mmCIF file of C-alpha atoms in Angstrom:
data_model
loop_
_atom_site.group_PDB
_atom_site.id
_atom_site.type_symbol
_atom_site.label_atom_id
_atom_site.label_comp_id
_atom_site.label_asym_id
_atom_site.label_seq_id
_atom_site.Cartn_x
_atom_site.Cartn_y
_atom_site.Cartn_z
ATOM 1 C CA MET W 1 -2.877 42.449 -46.946
ATOM 2 C CA THR W 2 0.025 42.206 -49.370
ATOM 3 C CA GLN W 3 0.766 45.508 -51.067
ATOM 4 C CA PRO W 4 1.258 45.787 -54.825
ATOM 5 C CA SER W 5 4.754 45.670 -56.230
ATOM 6 C CA ILE W 6 6.567 48.930 -56.974
ATOM 7 C CA PRO W 7 6.334 49.682 -60.715
ATOM 8 C CA PRO W 8 9.660 49.228 -62.538
ATOM 9 C CA THR W 9 11.632 52.322 -63.513
ATOM 10 C CA SER W 10 12.408 53.161 -67.107
ATOM 11 C CA ASN W 11 16.012 51.975 -66.681
ATOM 12 C CA SER W 12 15.195 48.604 -65.122
ATOM 13 C CA PRO W 13 15.135 45.312 -67.083
ATOM 14 C CA ALA W 14 11.430 45.026 -66.263
ATOM 15 C CA SER W 15 10.740 47.992 -68.533
ATOM 16 C CA HIS W 16 12.169 46.204 -71.583
ATOM 17 C CA PRO W 17 9.522 45.632 -74.307
ATOM 18 C CA VAL W 18 10.194 41.864 -74.422
ATOM 19 C CA TYR W 19 9.820 41.582 -70.650
ATOM 20 C CA ARG W 20 6.598 43.609 -70.671
ATOM 21 C CA ALA W 21 5.251 41.464 -73.510
ATOM 22 C CA HIS W 22 5.988 38.370 -71.427
ATOM 23 C CA GLN W 23 4.137 39.934 -68.493
ATOM 24 C CA PHE W 24 1.132 40.678 -70.689
ATOM 25 C CA GLN W 25 1.177 37.081 -71.910
ATOM 26 C CA LYS W 26 1.003 35.761 -68.332
ATOM 27 C CA PHE W 27 -1.717 38.300 -67.511
ATOM 28 C CA ALA W 28 -3.762 37.101 -70.510
ATOM 29 C CA ILE W 29 -3.232 33.422 -69.621
ATOM 30 C CA ASP W 30 -4.494 34.037 -66.069
ATOM 31 C CA LEU W 31 -7.621 35.785 -67.331
ATOM 32 C CA ALA W 32 -8.239 33.032 -69.886
ATOM 33 C CA LEU W 33 -7.912 30.347 -67.205
ATOM 34 C CA TRP W 34 -10.207 32.294 -64.860
ATOM 35 C CA THR W 35 -12.787 32.630 -67.633
ATOM 36 C CA LEU W 36 -12.516 28.918 -68.396
ATOM 37 C CA ALA W 37 -13.098 28.198 -64.703
ATOM 38 C CA ALA W 38 -16.236 30.363 -64.780
ATOM 39 C CA VAL W 39 -17.534 28.534 -67.871
ATOM 40 C CA LEU W 40 -16.936 25.130 -66.325
ATOM 41 C CA ALA W 41 -18.522 26.196 -63.026
ATOM 42 C CA TYR W 42 -21.661 27.480 -64.730
ATOM 43 C CA VAL W 43 -22.012 24.398 -66.945
ATOM 44 C CA PHE W 44 -21.390 21.975 -64.063
ATOM 45 C CA ARG W 45 -23.853 23.759 -61.803
ATOM 46 C CA LYS W 46 -26.612 24.261 -64.348
ATOM 47 C CA PRO W 47 -26.104 22.120 -67.451
ATOM 48 C CA SER W 48 -29.718 22.709 -68.510
ATOM 49 C CA ALA W 49 -28.856 26.372 -69.114
ATOM 50 C CA LEU W 50 -27.111 25.376 -72.345
ATOM 51 C CA THR W 51 -30.518 24.945 -73.964
ATOM 52 C CA GLU W 52 -32.087 28.094 -72.518
ATOM 53 C CA SER W 53 -32.396 31.300 -74.516
ATOM 54 C CA SER W 54 -31.162 33.428 -71.605
ATOM 55 C CA PHE W 55 -27.908 31.456 -71.294
ATOM 56 C CA GLY W 56 -25.940 33.850 -73.487
ATOM 57 C CA LEU W 57 -26.855 36.971 -71.496
ATOM 58 C CA ASN W 58 -26.279 35.302 -68.117
ATOM 59 C CA VAL W 59 -22.901 33.992 -69.116
ATOM 60 C CA LEU W 60 -21.790 37.220 -70.779
ATOM 61 C CA VAL W 61 -22.669 39.440 -67.808
ATOM 62 C CA TYR W 62 -21.160 37.078 -65.237
ATOM 63 C CA PHE W 63 -17.992 36.478 -67.240
ATOM 64 C CA LEU W 64 -17.514 40.182 -67.907
ATOM 65 C CA ILE W 65 -17.868 41.291 -64.296
ATOM 66 C CA SER W 66 -15.907 38.324 -62.934
ATOM 67 C CA GLY W 67 -13.126 38.922 -65.445
ATOM 68 C CA VAL W 68 -12.902 42.606 -64.523
ATOM 69 C CA ILE W 69 -12.635 41.698 -60.824
ATOM 70 C CA MET W 70 -9.813 39.231 -61.490
ATOM 71 C CA ALA W 71 -8.025 41.670 -63.795
ATOM 72 C CA VAL W 72 -8.043 44.331 -61.075
ATOM 73 C CA LEU W 73 -6.803 41.895 -58.430
ATOM 74 C CA SER W 74 -4.152 40.478 -60.754
ATOM 75 C CA SER W 75 -2.814 43.983 -61.330
ATOM 76 C CA TYR W 76 -2.988 44.862 -57.638
ATOM 77 C CA TYR W 77 -1.115 41.750 -56.487
ATOM 78 C CA GLY W 78 1.220 41.697 -59.478
ATOM 79 C CA LEU W 79 0.416 38.109 -60.427
ATOM 80 C CA TYR W 80 1.824 38.714 -63.907
ATOM 81 C CA ARG W 81 5.212 39.557 -62.353
ATOM 82 C CA GLN W 82 5.567 36.132 -60.778
ATOM 83 C CA THR W 83 8.326 33.945 -62.232
ATOM 84 C CA TRP W 84 6.439 30.757 -62.959
ATOM 85 C CA ARG W 85 9.576 28.650 -63.477
ATOM 86 C CA ARG W 86 10.604 29.381 -59.876
ATOM 87 C CA ILE W 87 7.191 29.576 -58.254
ATOM 88 C CA GLY W 88 7.225 29.057 -54.494
ATOM 89 C CA VAL W 89 4.846 28.888 -51.556
ATOM 90 C CA PRO W 90 4.799 32.699 -50.997
ATOM 91 C CA ASP W 91 3.788 33.207 -54.647
ATOM 92 C CA LEU W 92 1.019 30.623 -54.350
ATOM 93 C CA LEU W 93 -0.243 32.324 -51.178
ATOM 94 C CA VAL W 94 -0.484 35.618 -53.063
ATOM 95 C CA LEU W 95 -2.437 33.826 -55.791
ATOM 96 C CA LEU W 96 -4.696 32.334 -53.121
ATOM 97 C CA ARG W 97 -5.465 35.805 -51.699
ATOM 98 C CA ALA W 98 -6.368 37.119 -55.149
ATOM 99 C CA VAL W 99 -8.626 34.139 -55.864
ATOM 100 C CA LEU W 100 -10.362 34.431 -52.476
ATOM 101 C CA LEU W 101 -11.132 38.109 -53.033
ATOM 102 C CA ALA W 102 -12.314 37.407 -56.586
ATOM 103 C CA THR W 103 -14.573 34.661 -55.226
ATOM 104 C CA LEU W 104 -16.011 37.028 -52.616
ATOM 105 C CA GLY W 105 -16.610 39.570 -55.355
ATOM 106 C CA GLY W 106 -18.445 36.952 -57.398
ATOM 107 C CA LEU W 107 -20.607 36.024 -54.412
ATOM 108 C CA ALA W 108 -21.472 39.682 -53.827
ATOM 109 C CA MET W 109 -22.435 39.972 -57.488
ATOM 110 C CA ALA W 110 -24.656 36.882 -57.209
ATOM 111 C CA PHE W 111 -26.523 38.438 -54.252
ATOM 112 C CA LEU W 112 -26.808 41.917 -55.762
ATOM 113 C CA LEU W 113 -28.058 40.623 -59.112
ATOM 114 C CA TYR W 114 -30.375 38.031 -57.598
ATOM 115 C CA GLY W 115 -33.681 38.192 -59.424
ATOM 116 C CA TYR W 116 -32.132 39.984 -62.425
ATOM 117 C CA LEU W 117 -29.595 37.380 -63.446
ATOM 118 C CA ASP W 118 -29.954 33.608 -63.492
ATOM 119 C CA LEU W 119 -26.756 33.009 -61.551
ATOM 120 C CA PRO W 120 -26.681 30.203 -58.958
ATOM 121 C CA ARG W 121 -24.800 31.355 -55.866
ATOM 122 C CA SER W 122 -22.615 28.267 -55.918
ATOM 123 C CA VAL W 123 -21.142 29.249 -59.296
ATOM 124 C CA PRO W 124 -18.712 31.860 -57.862
ATOM 125 C CA LEU W 125 -17.507 29.335 -55.273
ATOM 126 C CA MET W 126 -16.903 26.697 -57.937
ATOM 127 C CA THR W 127 -15.213 29.324 -60.107
ATOM 128 C CA GLY W 128 -12.799 30.121 -57.277
ATOM 129 C CA VAL W 129 -11.883 26.477 -56.689
ATOM 130 C CA LEU W 130 -11.451 25.692 -60.382
ATOM 131 C CA GLY W 131 -9.618 28.970 -61.012
ATOM 132 C CA LEU W 132 -7.137 28.276 -58.215
ATOM 133 C CA LEU W 133 -6.493 24.774 -59.555
ATOM 134 C CA LEU W 134 -6.001 25.982 -63.122
ATOM 135 C CA MET W 135 -3.903 29.080 -62.371
ATOM 136 C CA GLY W 136 -1.837 27.330 -59.718
ATOM 137 C CA GLY W 137 -1.486 24.232 -61.843
ATOM 138 C CA VAL W 138 -0.031 26.042 -64.837
ATOM 139 C CA ARG W 139 2.547 27.679 -62.553
ATOM 140 C CA LEU W 140 3.587 24.394 -60.980
ATOM 141 C CA LEU W 141 3.707 22.703 -64.378
ATOM 142 C CA SER W 142 6.004 25.456 -65.643
ATOM 143 C CA ARG W 143 8.354 24.882 -62.711
ATOM 144 C CA VAL W 144 8.334 21.102 -63.142
ATOM 145 C CA LEU W 145 9.184 21.391 -66.836
ATOM 146 C CA HIS W 146 11.929 23.917 -66.060
ATOM 147 C CA GLU W 147 13.560 21.710 -63.415
ATOM 148 C CA ARG W 148 13.270 18.474 -65.385
ATOM 149 C CA VAL W 149 16.681 17.122 -66.352
ATOM 150 C CA PRO W 150 16.954 16.051 -70.019
ATOM 151 C CA LYS W 151 17.839 12.377 -70.412
ATOM 152 C CA GLY W 152 20.991 13.195 -72.337
ATOM 153 C CA GLN W 153 22.308 15.384 -69.541
ATOM 154 C CA ALA W 154 21.249 13.034 -66.729
ATOM 155 C CA SER W 155 23.404 10.201 -68.076
ATOM 156 C CA GLY W 156 26.650 12.137 -67.574
ATOM 157 C CA GLN W 157 25.963 13.436 -64.063
ATOM 158 C CA ARG W 158 27.606 12.427 -60.804
ATOM 159 C CA ARG W 159 25.188 10.887 -58.314
ATOM 160 C CA VAL W 160 25.393 12.886 -55.100
ATOM 161 C CA LEU W 161 24.198 11.881 -51.625
ATOM 162 C CA ILE W 162 23.524 14.919 -49.426
ATOM 163 C CA VAL W 163 24.247 14.703 -45.706
ATOM 164 C CA GLY W 164 21.707 16.929 -43.960
ATOM 165 C CA ALA W 165 18.092 17.448 -45.006
ATOM 166 C CA GLY W 166 17.772 20.897 -43.466
ATOM 167 C CA ASP W 167 17.533 24.291 -45.143
ATOM 168 C CA ALA W 168 21.062 24.198 -46.571
ATOM 169 C CA GLY W 169 20.656 20.677 -47.952
ATOM 170 C CA THR W 170 17.317 21.545 -49.518
ATOM 171 C CA LEU W 171 18.704 24.687 -51.135
ATOM 172 C CA ILE W 172 21.723 22.906 -52.587
ATOM 173 C CA ALA W 173 19.544 20.065 -53.917
ATOM 174 C CA ARG W 174 17.278 22.602 -55.605
ATOM 175 C CA GLU W 175 20.297 24.272 -57.213
ATOM 176 C CA MET W 176 21.490 20.945 -58.580
ATOM 177 C CA LEU W 177 18.090 20.194 -60.071
ATOM 178 C CA ARG W 178 17.908 23.643 -61.644
ATOM 179 C CA HIS W 179 21.402 23.471 -63.126
ATOM 180 C CA PRO W 180 21.992 20.118 -64.839
ATOM 181 C CA GLU W 181 25.080 21.640 -66.452
ATOM 182 C CA SER W 182 26.787 21.316 -63.045
ATOM 183 C CA LYS W 183 26.966 17.549 -63.719
ATOM 184 C CA MET W 184 25.677 16.810 -60.208
ATOM 185 C CA ARG W 185 22.448 14.924 -59.576
ATOM 186 C CA PRO W 186 21.074 14.526 -56.024
ATOM 187 C CA VAL W 187 19.799 11.030 -55.251
ATOM 188 C CA GLY W 188 18.590 11.751 -51.714
ATOM 189 C CA PHE W 189 19.581 12.619 -48.154
ATOM 190 C CA VAL W 190 20.788 11.073 -44.923
ATOM 191 C CA ASP W 191 20.003 12.874 -41.677
ATOM 192 C CA ASP W 192 20.224 12.015 -37.996
ATOM 193 C CA ALA W 193 16.786 13.477 -37.194
ATOM 194 C CA PRO W 194 14.520 10.418 -36.612
ATOM 195 C CA ASP W 195 11.341 12.292 -37.590
ATOM 196 C CA LYS W 196 12.709 12.818 -41.104
ATOM 197 C CA HIS W 197 13.458 9.168 -41.850
ATOM 198 C CA GLY W 198 11.230 7.675 -44.521
ATOM 199 C CA THR W 199 10.013 11.077 -45.709
ATOM 200 C CA SER W 200 11.042 13.033 -48.802
ATOM 201 C CA VAL W 201 12.141 16.556 -49.672
ATOM 202 C CA MET W 202 11.546 17.929 -53.180
ATOM 203 C CA GLY W 203 10.765 14.373 -54.279
ATOM 204 C CA LEU W 204 14.119 13.102 -52.969
ATOM 205 C CA PRO W 205 14.027 10.421 -50.241
ATOM 206 C CA ILE W 206 15.608 10.735 -46.815
ATOM 207 C CA PHE W 207 17.095 7.259 -46.514
ATOM 208 C CA GLY W 208 17.962 7.235 -42.826
ATOM 209 C CA SER W 209 20.624 8.313 -40.352
ATOM 210 C CA VAL W 210 24.188 9.227 -41.233
ATOM 211 C CA ASP W 211 25.309 5.772 -40.064
ATOM 212 C CA THR W 212 23.459 4.233 -43.027
ATOM 213 C CA LEU W 213 25.683 6.183 -45.447
ATOM 214 C CA PRO W 214 27.829 3.200 -46.583
ATOM 215 C CA GLU W 215 24.741 1.090 -47.287
ATOM 216 C CA VAL W 216 23.033 3.914 -49.193
ATOM 217 C CA VAL W 217 26.174 4.628 -51.220
ATOM 218 C CA ARG W 218 26.374 1.032 -52.396
ATOM 219 C CA ARG W 219 22.649 0.614 -53.035
ATOM 220 C CA GLU W 220 22.136 3.911 -54.875
ATOM 221 C CA ASP W 221 25.448 3.846 -56.762
ATOM 222 C CA VAL W 222 26.484 7.170 -55.169
ATOM 223 C CA GLN W 223 29.639 8.765 -56.556
ATOM 224 C CA GLN W 224 30.018 11.716 -54.205
ATOM 225 C CA VAL W 225 28.973 12.642 -50.657
ATOM 226 C CA LEU W 226 28.159 16.276 -49.919
ATOM 227 C CA ILE W 227 28.092 17.531 -46.329
ATOM 228 C CA ALA W 228 25.360 20.188 -46.096
ATOM 229 C CA VAL W 229 25.206 20.856 -42.361
ATOM 230 C CA PRO W 230 26.676 24.360 -41.884
ATOM 231 C CA SER W 231 26.326 24.229 -38.089
ATOM 232 C CA ALA W 232 28.071 20.861 -37.720
ATOM 233 C CA ASP W 233 31.141 20.647 -35.494
ATOM 234 C CA GLY W 234 34.418 18.947 -36.356
ATOM 235 C CA THR W 235 33.408 15.655 -34.756
ATOM 236 C CA PHE W 236 30.416 15.323 -37.083
ATOM 237 C CA VAL W 237 32.460 16.266 -40.150
ATOM 238 C CA ARG W 238 35.170 13.703 -39.285
ATOM 239 C CA ARG W 239 32.492 11.055 -38.780
ATOM 240 C CA VAL W 240 31.036 11.654 -42.264
ATOM 241 C CA VAL W 241 34.489 11.818 -43.858
ATOM 242 C CA ASP W 242 35.482 8.475 -42.284
ATOM 243 C CA LEU W 243 32.283 6.819 -43.539
ATOM 244 C CA ALA W 244 32.827 8.228 -47.037
ATOM 245 C CA LYS W 245 36.444 7.049 -47.073
ATOM 246 C CA ASP W 246 35.364 3.545 -46.092
ATOM 247 C CA THR W 247 33.083 3.378 -49.133
ATOM 248 C CA GLY W 248 35.693 4.814 -51.492
ATOM 249 C CA VAL W 249 33.625 7.775 -52.744
ATOM 250 C CA SER W 250 34.713 11.408 -52.850
ATOM 251 C CA TYR W 251 33.363 13.877 -50.306
ATOM 252 C CA ARG W 252 32.889 17.630 -50.307
ATOM 253 C CA ILE W 253 31.314 20.258 -48.074
ATOM 254 C CA ILE W 254 29.454 23.570 -48.212
ATOM 255 C CA PRO W 255 30.664 26.549 -46.122
ATOM 256 C CA GLY W 256 30.131 26.898 -42.390
ATOM 257 C CA VAL W 257 27.163 28.673 -40.871
ATOM 258 C CA PHE W 258 28.926 32.014 -40.546
ATOM 259 C CA GLU W 259 29.748 32.024 -44.266
ATOM 260 C CA ILE W 260 26.125 31.676 -45.424
ATOM 261 C CA LEU W 261 24.332 34.060 -43.074
ATOM 262 C CA SER W 262 23.093 35.852 -46.185
ATOM 263 C CA GLY W 263 20.797 32.888 -46.771
ATOM 264 C CA HIS W 264 22.231 32.045 -50.176
ATOM 265 C CA VAL W 265 23.653 28.590 -50.878
ATOM 266 C CA THR W 266 25.018 28.054 -54.373
ATOM 267 C CA LEU W 267 26.849 25.310 -56.222
ATOM 268 C CA GLY W 268 29.911 27.554 -56.413
ATOM 269 C CA GLN W 269 30.299 27.354 -52.625
ATOM 270 C CA ILE W 270 30.875 23.593 -52.661
ATOM 271 C CA ARG W 271 34.515 22.825 -51.864
ATOM 272 C CA ASP W 272 36.789 20.069 -50.582
ATOM 273 C CA VAL W 273 36.920 19.290 -46.875
ATOM 274 C CA ASN W 274 39.949 20.923 -45.250
ATOM 275 C CA LEU W 275 41.645 20.777 -41.860
ATOM 276 C CA GLU W 276 39.584 23.671 -40.477
ATOM 277 C CA ASP W 277 36.377 21.723 -41.127
ATOM 278 C CA LEU W 278 37.716 18.753 -39.179
ATOM 279 C CA LEU W 279 38.618 21.014 -36.231
ATOM 280 C CA ARG W 280 35.378 22.984 -36.062
ATOM 281 C CA ARG W 281 34.098 23.795 -32.613
ATOM 282 C CA PRO W 282 30.381 23.783 -31.827
ATOM 283 C CA PRO W 283 28.855 27.164 -32.813
#
């Protein structure tokens, strides 16, 4: 089970009043969405309860206990510390764990209060599904809006074709999408792995093998080719450079594999191809 995050110290940025207010806002939004999910689940499961006199008590007790359970789990897993604009799969898995435990807590409450509270046992299950969709959806929406490139900035960007749809290529494409001020806009990938052809990464298509580069450059109006295969040897680099030269577009490269062992690939690491790249030996 994932352990709770270490509380920030008094000297850390996380202790700043504005930051803590932002955390409280996310905490409140999560609880509001969870409560909304509970309301929708109860109404969908038993719409006739809206006309019953006991509806108010049933809803109040269930919402109160369910909200307390989610509040405890949100604090334990630190859901309010997640950066929604950069939400990733690990963050969504943490959210999934919290929702599953909250759903189990709701089911336990339905069994324990059976006969005292008019609470269908399917309501906690529906609350969990709807809560996950709402809480996960608002996170993904925040990321989509953050990574969306304004139309005014998109018009002045260079169209970049990335060679290599592996980890390095994906990271560099994500950086371009996050930083429109770099004036680089990824249009897609070419990669020699046959199983990747016709698929997409981060919404960007993988057009085909490296040999299709000239065709893709002409069709997609590509202005720059970026080699994002850190483990490539000199033969591969020369092959891509020759294809780029034949089409008349510029070409650049990210560092070799030994230069990015830290796992960080940034736009600042993009550079021109030099003689050492053309003479690389297989790692």
